[in-house]
């Protein structure tokens, strides 16, 4: 069956101890890296407010500005969140840092 994100978030809010097992993945949902898309801010922000603590992104997704705004507008202290990214410069891993 299809999983409805809204229903999952409501369920996890009722079962807060389970929320830490889930992460909010992100990807590039926009045509241009130069636009700021409100929906990319809203979904992770709402997930954070419902108890998600793990955000998964990557520079290549082009949504780092939105992820930062989601964290900032969630009113949850940054130190309570795990914001994970990926390294893409496989030819020079040290430069990826």
PDB file of N, CA and C in Angstrom:
ATOM      1  N   UNK A   1       0.824  -1.202   0.000  1.00  0.00           N
ATOM      2  CA  UNK A   1       0.000   0.000   0.000  1.00  0.00           C
ATOM      3  C   UNK A   1       0.860   1.254   0.000  1.00  0.00           C
ATOM      4  N   UNK A   2       0.302   2.322  -0.546  1.00  0.00           N
ATOM      5  CA  UNK A   2       1.008   3.605  -0.557  1.00  0.00           C
ATOM      6  C   UNK A   2       1.119   4.153   0.857  1.00  0.00           C
ATOM      7  N   UNK A   3       2.255   4.717   1.160  1.00  0.00           N
ATOM      8  CA  UNK A   3       2.495   5.306   2.479  1.00  0.00           C
ATOM      9  C   UNK A   3       2.238   6.801   2.397  1.00  0.00           C
ATOM     10  N   UNK A   4       1.314   7.277   3.194  1.00  0.00           N
ATOM     11  CA  UNK A   4       0.993   8.695   3.252  1.00  0.00           C
ATOM     12  C   UNK A   4       1.887   9.347   4.298  1.00  0.00           C
ATOM     13  N   UNK A   5       2.724  10.300   3.878  1.00  0.00           N
ATOM     14  CA  UNK A   5       3.673  10.929   4.796  1.00  0.00           C
ATOM     15  C   UNK A   5       2.963  11.600   5.965  1.00  0.00           C
ATOM     16  N   UNK A   6       1.844  12.258   5.687  1.00  0.00           N
ATOM     17  CA  UNK A   6       1.107  12.917   6.760  1.00  0.00           C
ATOM     18  C   UNK A   6       0.645  11.942   7.826  1.00  0.00           C
ATOM     19  N   UNK A   7       0.137  10.784   7.402  1.00  0.00           N
ATOM     20  CA  UNK A   7      -0.316   9.771   8.359  1.00  0.00           C
ATOM     21  C   UNK A   7       0.863   9.195   9.142  1.00  0.00           C
ATOM     22  N   UNK A   8       1.987   8.988   8.454  1.00  0.00           N
ATOM     23  CA  UNK A   8       3.175   8.485   9.135  1.00  0.00           C
ATOM     24  C   UNK A   8       3.636   9.474  10.204  1.00  0.00           C
ATOM     25  N   UNK A   9       3.653  10.761   9.862  1.00  0.00           N
ATOM     26  CA  UNK A   9       4.087  11.767  10.828  1.00  0.00           C
ATOM     27  C   UNK A   9       3.152  11.825  12.031  1.00  0.00           C
ATOM     28  N   UNK A  10       1.844  11.719  11.796  1.00  0.00           N
ATOM     29  CA  UNK A  10       0.885  11.707  12.909  1.00  0.00           C
ATOM     30  C   UNK A  10       1.113  10.487  13.796  1.00  0.00           C
ATOM     31  N   UNK A  11       1.353   9.333  13.171  1.00  0.00           N
ATOM     32  CA  UNK A  11       1.600   8.108  13.935  1.00  0.00           C
ATOM     33  C   UNK A  11       2.852   8.265  14.794  1.00  0.00           C
ATOM     34  N   UNK A  12       3.903   8.777  14.182  1.00  0.00           N
ATOM     35  CA  UNK A  12       5.160   8.929  14.912  1.00  0.00           C
ATOM     36  C   UNK A  12       5.040   9.944  16.039  1.00  0.00           C
ATOM     37  N   UNK A  13       4.202  10.943  15.857  1.00  0.00           N
ATOM     38  CA  UNK A  13       3.998  11.917  16.925  1.00  0.00           C
ATOM     39  C   UNK A  13       3.361  11.237  18.135  1.00  0.00           C
ATOM     40  N   UNK A  14       2.434  10.318  17.891  1.00  0.00           N
ATOM     41  CA  UNK A  14       1.796   9.593  18.993  1.00  0.00           C
ATOM     42  C   UNK A  14       2.779   8.617  19.635  1.00  0.00           C
ATOM     43  N   UNK A  15       3.719   8.100  18.873  1.00  0.00           N
ATOM     44  CA  UNK A  15       4.691   7.107  19.344  1.00  0.00           C
ATOM     45  C   UNK A  15       6.080   7.727  19.332  1.00  0.00           C
ATOM     46  N   UNK A  16       6.270   8.804  20.059  1.00  0.00           N
ATOM     47  CA  UNK A  16       7.505   9.590  19.974  1.00  0.00           C
ATOM     48  C   UNK A  16       8.783   8.767  20.113  1.00  0.00           C
ATOM     49  N   UNK A  17       8.758   7.698  20.872  1.00  0.00           N
ATOM     50  CA  UNK A  17       9.979   6.906  21.035  1.00  0.00           C
ATOM     51  C   UNK A  17      10.405   6.256  19.728  1.00  0.00           C
ATOM     52  N   UNK A  18       9.504   6.108  18.772  1.00  0.00           N
ATOM     53  CA  UNK A  18       9.860   5.530  17.483  1.00  0.00           C
ATOM     54  C   UNK A  18      10.429   6.567  16.516  1.00  0.00           C
ATOM     55  N   UNK A  19      10.132   7.836  16.756  1.00  0.00           N
ATOM     56  CA  UNK A  19      10.516   8.871  15.800  1.00  0.00           C
ATOM     57  C   UNK A  19      12.020   8.911  15.563  1.00  0.00           C
ATOM     58  N   UNK A  20      12.816   8.596  16.542  1.00  0.00           N
ATOM     59  CA  UNK A  20      14.263   8.654  16.381  1.00  0.00           C
ATOM     60  C   UNK A  20      14.791   7.571  15.443  1.00  0.00           C
ATOM     61  N   UNK A  21      13.979   6.574  15.154  1.00  0.00           N
ATOM     62  CA  UNK A  21      14.391   5.526  14.236  1.00  0.00           C
ATOM     63  C   UNK A  21      14.283   5.962  12.779  1.00  0.00           C
ATOM     64  N   UNK A  22      13.538   7.001  12.523  1.00  0.00           N
ATOM     65  CA  UNK A  22      13.292   7.451  11.163  1.00  0.00           C
ATOM     66  C   UNK A  22      14.092   8.700  10.866  1.00  0.00           C
ATOM     67  N   UNK A  23      14.490   8.851   9.610  1.00  0.00           N
ATOM     68  CA  UNK A  23      15.164  10.057   9.160  1.00  0.00           C
ATOM     69  C   UNK A  23      14.349  10.696   8.055  1.00  0.00           C
ATOM     70  N   UNK A  24      14.548  11.971   7.851  1.00  0.00           N
ATOM     71  CA  UNK A  24      13.881  12.673   6.762  1.00  0.00           C
ATOM     72  C   UNK A  24      14.892  12.839   5.649  1.00  0.00           C
ATOM     73  N   UNK A  25      14.729  12.064   4.579  1.00  0.00           N
ATOM     74  CA  UNK A  25      15.592  12.187   3.418  1.00  0.00           C
ATOM     75  C   UNK A  25      15.164  13.367   2.568  1.00  0.00           C
ATOM     76  N   UNK A  26      16.092  13.912   1.823  1.00  0.00           N
ATOM     77  CA  UNK A  26      15.777  15.021   0.925  1.00  0.00           C
ATOM     78  C   UNK A  26      16.393  14.721  -0.422  1.00  0.00           C
ATOM     79  N   UNK A  27      15.895  15.353  -1.431  1.00  0.00           N
ATOM     80  CA  UNK A  27      16.463  15.225  -2.762  1.00  0.00           C
ATOM     81  C   UNK A  27      16.170  16.513  -3.512  1.00  0.00           C
ATOM     82  N   UNK A  28      16.593  16.594  -4.740  1.00  0.00           N
ATOM     83  CA  UNK A  28      16.393  17.807  -5.521  1.00  0.00           C
ATOM     84  C   UNK A  28      15.006  17.797  -6.148  1.00  0.00           C
ATOM     85  N   UNK A  29      14.094  18.554  -5.564  1.00  0.00           N
ATOM     86  CA  UNK A  29      12.729  18.632  -6.071  1.00  0.00           C
ATOM     87  C   UNK A  29      12.506  19.882  -6.920  1.00  0.00           C
ATOM     88  N   UNK A  30      13.545  20.500  -7.392  1.00  0.00           N
ATOM     89  CA  UNK A  30      13.371  21.754  -8.125  1.00  0.00           C
ATOM     90  C   UNK A  30      14.171  21.732  -9.417  1.00  0.00           C
ATOM     91  N   UNK A  31      13.738  22.562 -10.355  1.00  0.00           N
ATOM     92  CA  UNK A  31      14.369  22.588 -11.670  1.00  0.00           C
ATOM     93  C   UNK A  31      15.696  23.335 -11.653  1.00  0.00           C
ATOM     94  N   UNK A  32      15.803  24.360 -10.813  1.00  0.00           N
ATOM     95  CA  UNK A  32      16.996  25.195 -10.778  1.00  0.00           C
ATOM     96  C   UNK A  32      17.536  25.284  -9.360  1.00  0.00           C
ATOM     97  N   UNK A  33      18.845  25.214  -9.227  1.00  0.00           N
ATOM     98  CA  UNK A  33      19.462  25.345  -7.908  1.00  0.00           C
ATOM     99  C   UNK A  33      19.374  26.777  -7.387  1.00  0.00           C
ATOM    100  N   UNK A  34      18.978  27.710  -8.243  1.00  0.00           N
ATOM    101  CA  UNK A  34      18.932  29.116  -7.853  1.00  0.00           C
ATOM    102  C   UNK A  34      17.593  29.526  -7.256  1.00  0.00           C
ATOM    103  N   UNK A  35      16.571  28.723  -7.439  1.00  0.00           N
ATOM    104  CA  UNK A  35      15.270  29.061  -6.855  1.00  0.00           C
ATOM    105  C   UNK A  35      15.171  28.484  -5.444  1.00  0.00           C
ATOM    106  N   UNK A  36      14.387  29.126  -4.600  1.00  0.00           N
ATOM    107  CA  UNK A  36      14.103  28.585  -3.273  1.00  0.00           C
ATOM    108  C   UNK A  36      12.671  28.084  -3.308  1.00  0.00           C
ATOM    109  N   UNK A  37      12.493  26.792  -3.062  1.00  0.00           N
ATOM    110  CA  UNK A  37      11.175  26.169  -3.158  1.00  0.00           C
ATOM    111  C   UNK A  37      10.614  25.950  -1.755  1.00  0.00           C
ATOM    112  N   UNK A  38       9.465  26.561  -1.490  1.00  0.00           N
ATOM    113  CA  UNK A  38       8.872  26.535  -0.156  1.00  0.00           C
ATOM    114  C   UNK A  38       8.547  25.113   0.310  1.00  0.00           C
ATOM    115  N   UNK A  39       8.114  24.246  -0.601  1.00  0.00           N
ATOM    116  CA  UNK A  39       7.756  22.881  -0.190  1.00  0.00           C
ATOM    117  C   UNK A  39       8.969  22.113   0.321  1.00  0.00           C
ATOM    118  N   UNK A  40      10.158  22.454  -0.168  1.00  0.00           N
ATOM    119  CA  UNK A  40      11.366  21.786   0.310  1.00  0.00           C
ATOM    120  C   UNK A  40      11.708  22.260   1.717  1.00  0.00           C
ATOM    121  N   UNK A  41      11.259  23.437   2.087  1.00  0.00           N
ATOM    122  CA  UNK A  41      11.434  23.931   3.456  1.00  0.00           C
ATOM    123  C   UNK A  41      10.383  23.306   4.371  1.00  0.00           C
ATOM    124  N   UNK A  42       9.144  23.252   3.911  1.00  0.00           N
ATOM    125  CA  UNK A  42       8.021  22.835   4.758  1.00  0.00           C
ATOM    126  C   UNK A  42       8.084  21.386   5.215  1.00  0.00           C
ATOM    127  N   UNK A  43       8.406  20.460   4.320  1.00  0.00           N
ATOM    128  CA  UNK A  43       8.376  19.033   4.689  1.00  0.00           C
ATOM    129  C   UNK A  43       9.391  18.709   5.779  1.00  0.00           C
ATOM    130  N   UNK A  44      10.680  19.054   5.615  1.00  0.00           N
ATOM    131  CA  UNK A  44      11.608  18.746   6.705  1.00  0.00           C
ATOM    132  C   UNK A  44      11.328  19.547   7.976  1.00  0.00           C
ATOM    133  N   UNK A  45      10.877  20.809   7.836  1.00  0.00           N
ATOM    134  CA  UNK A  45      10.549  21.602   9.027  1.00  0.00           C
ATOM    135  C   UNK A  45       9.426  20.938   9.818  1.00  0.00           C
ATOM    136  N   UNK A  46       8.377  20.493   9.123  1.00  0.00           N
ATOM    137  CA  UNK A  46       7.262  19.832   9.805  1.00  0.00           C
ATOM    138  C   UNK A  46       7.716  18.528  10.453  1.00  0.00           C
ATOM    139  N   UNK A  47       8.581  17.792   9.761  1.00  0.00           N
ATOM    140  CA  UNK A  47       9.096  16.539  10.326  1.00  0.00           C
ATOM    141  C   UNK A  47       9.904  16.814  11.597  1.00  0.00           C
ATOM    142  N   UNK A  48      10.728  17.861  11.569  1.00  0.00           N
ATOM    143  CA  UNK A  48      11.513  18.233  12.758  1.00  0.00           C
ATOM    144  C   UNK A  48      10.584  18.572  13.911  1.00  0.00           C
ATOM    145  N   UNK A  49       9.557  19.354  13.631  1.00  0.00           N
ATOM    146  CA  UNK A  49       8.628  19.766  14.684  1.00  0.00           C
ATOM    147  C   UNK A  49       7.857  18.578  15.265  1.00  0.00           C
ATOM    148  N   UNK A  50       7.733  17.504  14.481  1.00  0.00           N
ATOM    149  CA  UNK A  50       7.037  16.309  14.959  1.00  0.00           C
ATOM    150  C   UNK A  50       7.978  15.311  15.627  1.00  0.00           C
ATOM    151  N   UNK A  51       9.262  15.651  15.711  1.00  0.00           N
ATOM    152  CA  UNK A  51      10.175  14.796  16.449  1.00  0.00           C
ATOM    153  C   UNK A  51      11.285  14.147  15.653  1.00  0.00           C
ATOM    154  N   UNK A  52      11.288  14.304  14.325  1.00  0.00           N
ATOM    155  CA  UNK A  52      12.395  13.759  13.541  1.00  0.00           C
ATOM    156  C   UNK A  52      13.668  14.500  13.933  1.00  0.00           C
ATOM    157  N   UNK A  53      14.764  13.775  14.065  1.00  0.00           N
ATOM    158  CA  UNK A  53      16.032  14.399  14.435  1.00  0.00           C
ATOM    159  C   UNK A  53      17.119  14.175  13.392  1.00  0.00           C
ATOM    160  N   UNK A  54      16.862  13.325  12.413  1.00  0.00           N
ATOM    161  CA  UNK A  54      17.867  12.959  11.421  1.00  0.00           C
ATOM    162  C   UNK A  54      17.423  13.471  10.057  1.00  0.00           C
ATOM    163  N   UNK A  55      18.208  14.380   9.484  1.00  0.00           N
ATOM    164  CA  UNK A  55      17.962  14.898   8.146  1.00  0.00           C
ATOM    165  C   UNK A  55      19.084  14.417   7.250  1.00  0.00           C
ATOM    166  N   UNK A  56      18.740  13.984   6.058  1.00  0.00           N
ATOM    167  CA  UNK A  56      19.717  13.423   5.140  1.00  0.00           C
ATOM    168  C   UNK A  56      19.676  14.219   3.843  1.00  0.00           C
ATOM    169  N   UNK A  57      20.791  14.804   3.474  1.00  0.00           N
ATOM    170  CA  UNK A  57      20.848  15.594   2.255  1.00  0.00           C
ATOM    171  C   UNK A  57      22.185  15.431   1.560  1.00  0.00           C
ATOM    172  N   UNK A  58      22.412  16.255   0.539  1.00  0.00           N
ATOM    173  CA  UNK A  58      23.681  16.252  -0.186  1.00  0.00           C
ATOM    174  C   UNK A  58      23.786  17.547  -0.976  1.00  0.00           C
ATOM    175  N   UNK A  59      24.989  18.041  -1.131  1.00  0.00           N
ATOM    176  CA  UNK A  59      25.198  19.269  -1.894  1.00  0.00           C
ATOM    177  C   UNK A  59      24.659  19.119  -3.315  1.00  0.00           C
ATOM    178  N   UNK A  60      24.822  17.949  -3.892  1.00  0.00           N
ATOM    179  CA  UNK A  60      24.386  17.720  -5.265  1.00  0.00           C
ATOM    180  C   UNK A  60      22.868  17.863  -5.422  1.00  0.00           C
ATOM    181  N   UNK A  61      22.106  17.731  -4.341  1.00  0.00           N
ATOM    182  CA  UNK A  61      20.649  17.895  -4.413  1.00  0.00           C
ATOM    183  C   UNK A  61      20.266  19.354  -4.656  1.00  0.00           C
ATOM    184  N   UNK A  62      21.153  20.275  -4.298  1.00  0.00           N
ATOM    185  CA  UNK A  62      20.882  21.683  -4.532  1.00  0.00           C
ATOM    186  C   UNK A  62      19.862  22.295  -3.593  1.00  0.00           C
ATOM    187  N   UNK A  63      19.683  21.709  -2.417  1.00  0.00           N
ATOM    188  CA  UNK A  63      18.654  22.220  -1.499  1.00  0.00           C
ATOM    189  C   UNK A  63      19.218  22.594  -0.130  1.00  0.00           C
ATOM    190  N   UNK A  64      20.490  22.917  -0.072  1.00  0.00           N
ATOM    191  CA  UNK A  64      21.102  23.247   1.215  1.00  0.00           C
ATOM    192  C   UNK A  64      20.498  24.508   1.838  1.00  0.00           C
ATOM    193  N   UNK A  65      20.138  25.489   1.024  1.00  0.00           N
ATOM    194  CA  UNK A  65      19.515  26.709   1.556  1.00  0.00           C
ATOM    195  C   UNK A  65      18.175  26.358   2.197  1.00  0.00           C
ATOM    196  N   UNK A  66      17.371  25.555   1.493  1.00  0.00           N
ATOM    197  CA  UNK A  66      16.070  25.159   2.035  1.00  0.00           C
ATOM    198  C   UNK A  66      16.212  24.342   3.312  1.00  0.00           C
ATOM    199  N   UNK A  67      17.177  23.442   3.359  1.00  0.00           N
ATOM    200  CA  UNK A  67      17.372  22.636   4.565  1.00  0.00           C
ATOM    201  C   UNK A  67      17.773  23.527   5.740  1.00  0.00           C
ATOM    202  N   UNK A  68      18.631  24.506   5.485  1.00  0.00           N
ATOM    203  CA  UNK A  68      19.005  25.444   6.541  1.00  0.00           C
ATOM    204  C   UNK A  68      17.813  26.247   7.035  1.00  0.00           C
ATOM    205  N   UNK A  69      16.963  26.678   6.108  1.00  0.00           N
ATOM    206  CA  UNK A  69      15.759  27.422   6.497  1.00  0.00           C
ATOM    207  C   UNK A  69      14.776  26.532   7.249  1.00  0.00           C
ATOM    208  N   UNK A  70      14.687  25.265   6.856  1.00  0.00           N
ATOM    209  CA  UNK A  70      13.805  24.323   7.566  1.00  0.00           C
ATOM    210  C   UNK A  70      14.259  24.169   9.012  1.00  0.00           C
ATOM    211  N   UNK A  71      15.561  24.014   9.206  1.00  0.00           N
ATOM    212  CA  UNK A  71      16.100  23.874  10.565  1.00  0.00           C
ATOM    213  C   UNK A  71      15.863  25.164  11.352  1.00  0.00           C
ATOM    214  N   UNK A  72      16.176  26.304  10.730  1.00  0.00           N
ATOM    215  CA  UNK A  72      16.042  27.592  11.423  1.00  0.00           C
ATOM    216  C   UNK A  72      14.595  27.881  11.820  1.00  0.00           C
ATOM    217  N   UNK A  73      13.651  27.616  10.920  1.00  0.00           N
ATOM    218  CA  UNK A  73      12.248  27.950  11.197  1.00  0.00           C
ATOM    219  C   UNK A  73      11.523  26.888  12.016  1.00  0.00           C
ATOM    220  N   UNK A  74      12.188  25.773  12.294  1.00  0.00           N
ATOM    221  CA  UNK A  74      11.549  24.723  13.104  1.00  0.00           C
ATOM    222  C   UNK A  74      11.493  25.107  14.581  1.00  0.00           C
ATOM    223  N   UNK A  75      12.346  26.051  14.984  1.00  0.00           N
ATOM    224  CA  UNK A  75      12.468  26.466  16.390  1.00  0.00           C
ATOM    225  C   UNK A  75      12.949  25.337  17.298  1.00  0.00           C
ATOM    226  N   UNK A  76      13.586  24.331  16.717  1.00  0.00           N
ATOM    227  CA  UNK A  76      14.217  23.255  17.478  1.00  0.00           C
ATOM    228  C   UNK A  76      15.719  23.565  17.491  1.00  0.00           C
ATOM    229  N   UNK A  77      16.376  23.506  18.645  1.00  0.00           N
ATOM    230  CA  UNK A  77      17.811  23.806  18.688  1.00  0.00           C
ATOM    231  C   UNK A  77      18.612  22.918  17.726  1.00  0.00           C
ATOM    232  N   UNK A  78      19.507  23.537  16.967  1.00  0.00           N
ATOM    233  CA  UNK A  78      20.316  22.821  15.968  1.00  0.00           C
ATOM    234  C   UNK A  78      21.078  21.657  16.593  1.00  0.00           C
ATOM    235  N   UNK A  79      21.538  21.821  17.832  1.00  0.00           N
ATOM    236  CA  UNK A  79      22.325  20.760  18.466  1.00  0.00           C
ATOM    237  C   UNK A  79      21.488  19.511  18.749  1.00  0.00           C
ATOM    238  N   UNK A  80      20.175  19.595  18.607  1.00  0.00           N
ATOM    239  CA  UNK A  80      19.307  18.432  18.806  1.00  0.00           C
ATOM    240  C   UNK A  80      19.086  17.648  17.520  1.00  0.00           C
ATOM    241  N   UNK A  81      19.690  18.095  16.413  1.00  0.00           N
ATOM    242  CA  UNK A  81      19.454  17.478  15.110  1.00  0.00           C
ATOM    243  C   UNK A  81      20.731  16.885  14.536  1.00  0.00           C
ATOM    244  N   UNK A  82      20.554  15.850  13.724  1.00  0.00           N
ATOM    245  CA  UNK A  82      21.649  15.240  12.982  1.00  0.00           C
ATOM    246  C   UNK A  82      21.412  15.563  11.514  1.00  0.00           C
ATOM    247  N   UNK A  83      22.212  16.447  10.953  1.00  0.00           N
ATOM    248  CA  UNK A  83      22.096  16.845   9.554  1.00  0.00           C
ATOM    249  C   UNK A  83      23.239  16.177   8.802  1.00  0.00           C
ATOM    250  N   UNK A  84      22.908  15.161   8.036  1.00  0.00           N
ATOM    251  CA  UNK A  84      23.909  14.327   7.367  1.00  0.00           C
ATOM    252  C   UNK A  84      23.985  14.714   5.894  1.00  0.00           C
ATOM    253  N   UNK A  85      25.189  14.702   5.344  1.00  0.00           N
ATOM    254  CA  UNK A  85      25.367  14.977   3.926  1.00  0.00           C
ATOM    255  C   UNK A  85      26.254  13.891   3.319  1.00  0.00           C
ATOM    256  N   UNK A  86      26.558  14.021   2.050  1.00  0.00           N
ATOM    257  CA  UNK A  86      27.363  13.012   1.352  1.00  0.00           C
ATOM    258  C   UNK A  86      28.552  13.683   0.671  1.00  0.00           C
ATOM    259  N   UNK A  87      29.637  12.940   0.539  1.00  0.00           N
ATOM    260  CA  UNK A  87      30.822  13.418  -0.164  1.00  0.00           C
ATOM    261  C   UNK A  87      30.734  12.988  -1.621  1.00  0.00           C
ATOM    262  N   UNK A  88      30.999  13.915  -2.539  1.00  0.00           N
ATOM    263  CA  UNK A  88      30.865  13.583  -3.950  1.00  0.00           C
ATOM    264  C   UNK A  88      32.180  13.641  -4.708  1.00  0.00           C
ATOM    265  N   UNK A  89      33.203  14.252  -4.167  1.00  0.00           N
ATOM    266  CA  UNK A  89      34.469  14.356  -4.878  1.00  0.00           C
ATOM    267  C   UNK A  89      35.281  13.087  -4.621  1.00  0.00           C
ATOM    268  N   UNK A  90      34.932  12.020  -5.321  1.00  0.00           N
ATOM    269  CA  UNK A  90      35.577  10.728  -5.085  1.00  0.00           C
ATOM    270  C   UNK A  90      37.033  10.705  -5.545  1.00  0.00           C
ATOM    271  N   UNK A  91      37.411  11.577  -6.471  1.00  0.00           N
ATOM    272  CA  UNK A  91      38.791  11.627  -6.936  1.00  0.00           C
ATOM    273  C   UNK A  91      39.700  12.296  -5.910  1.00  0.00           C
ATOM    274  N   UNK A  92      39.116  13.146  -5.077  1.00  0.00           N
ATOM    275  CA  UNK A  92      39.890  13.874  -4.081  1.00  0.00           C
ATOM    276  C   UNK A  92      39.063  13.995  -2.796  1.00  0.00           C
ATOM    277  N   UNK A  93      38.948  12.907  -2.019  1.00  0.00           N
ATOM    278  CA  UNK A  93      38.098  12.920  -0.820  1.00  0.00           C
ATOM    279  C   UNK A  93      38.460  14.007   0.183  1.00  0.00           C
ATOM    280  N   UNK A  94      39.750  14.335   0.322  1.00  0.00           N
ATOM    281  CA  UNK A  94      40.136  15.378   1.278  1.00  0.00           C
ATOM    282  C   UNK A  94      39.548  16.729   0.884  1.00  0.00           C
ATOM    283  N   UNK A  95      39.446  16.993  -0.405  1.00  0.00           N
ATOM    284  CA  UNK A  95      38.883  18.260  -0.874  1.00  0.00           C
ATOM    285  C   UNK A  95      37.379  18.330  -0.622  1.00  0.00           C
ATOM    286  N   UNK A  96      36.739  17.182  -0.461  1.00  0.00           N
ATOM    287  CA  UNK A  96      35.295  17.155  -0.220  1.00  0.00           C
ATOM    288  C   UNK A  96      34.949  17.713   1.148  1.00  0.00           C
ATOM    289  N   UNK A  97      35.927  17.729   2.063  1.00  0.00           N
ATOM    290  CA  UNK A  97      35.702  18.300   3.387  1.00  0.00           C
ATOM    291  C   UNK A  97      35.918  19.773   3.309  1.00  0.00           C
TER     292      UNK A  97
END
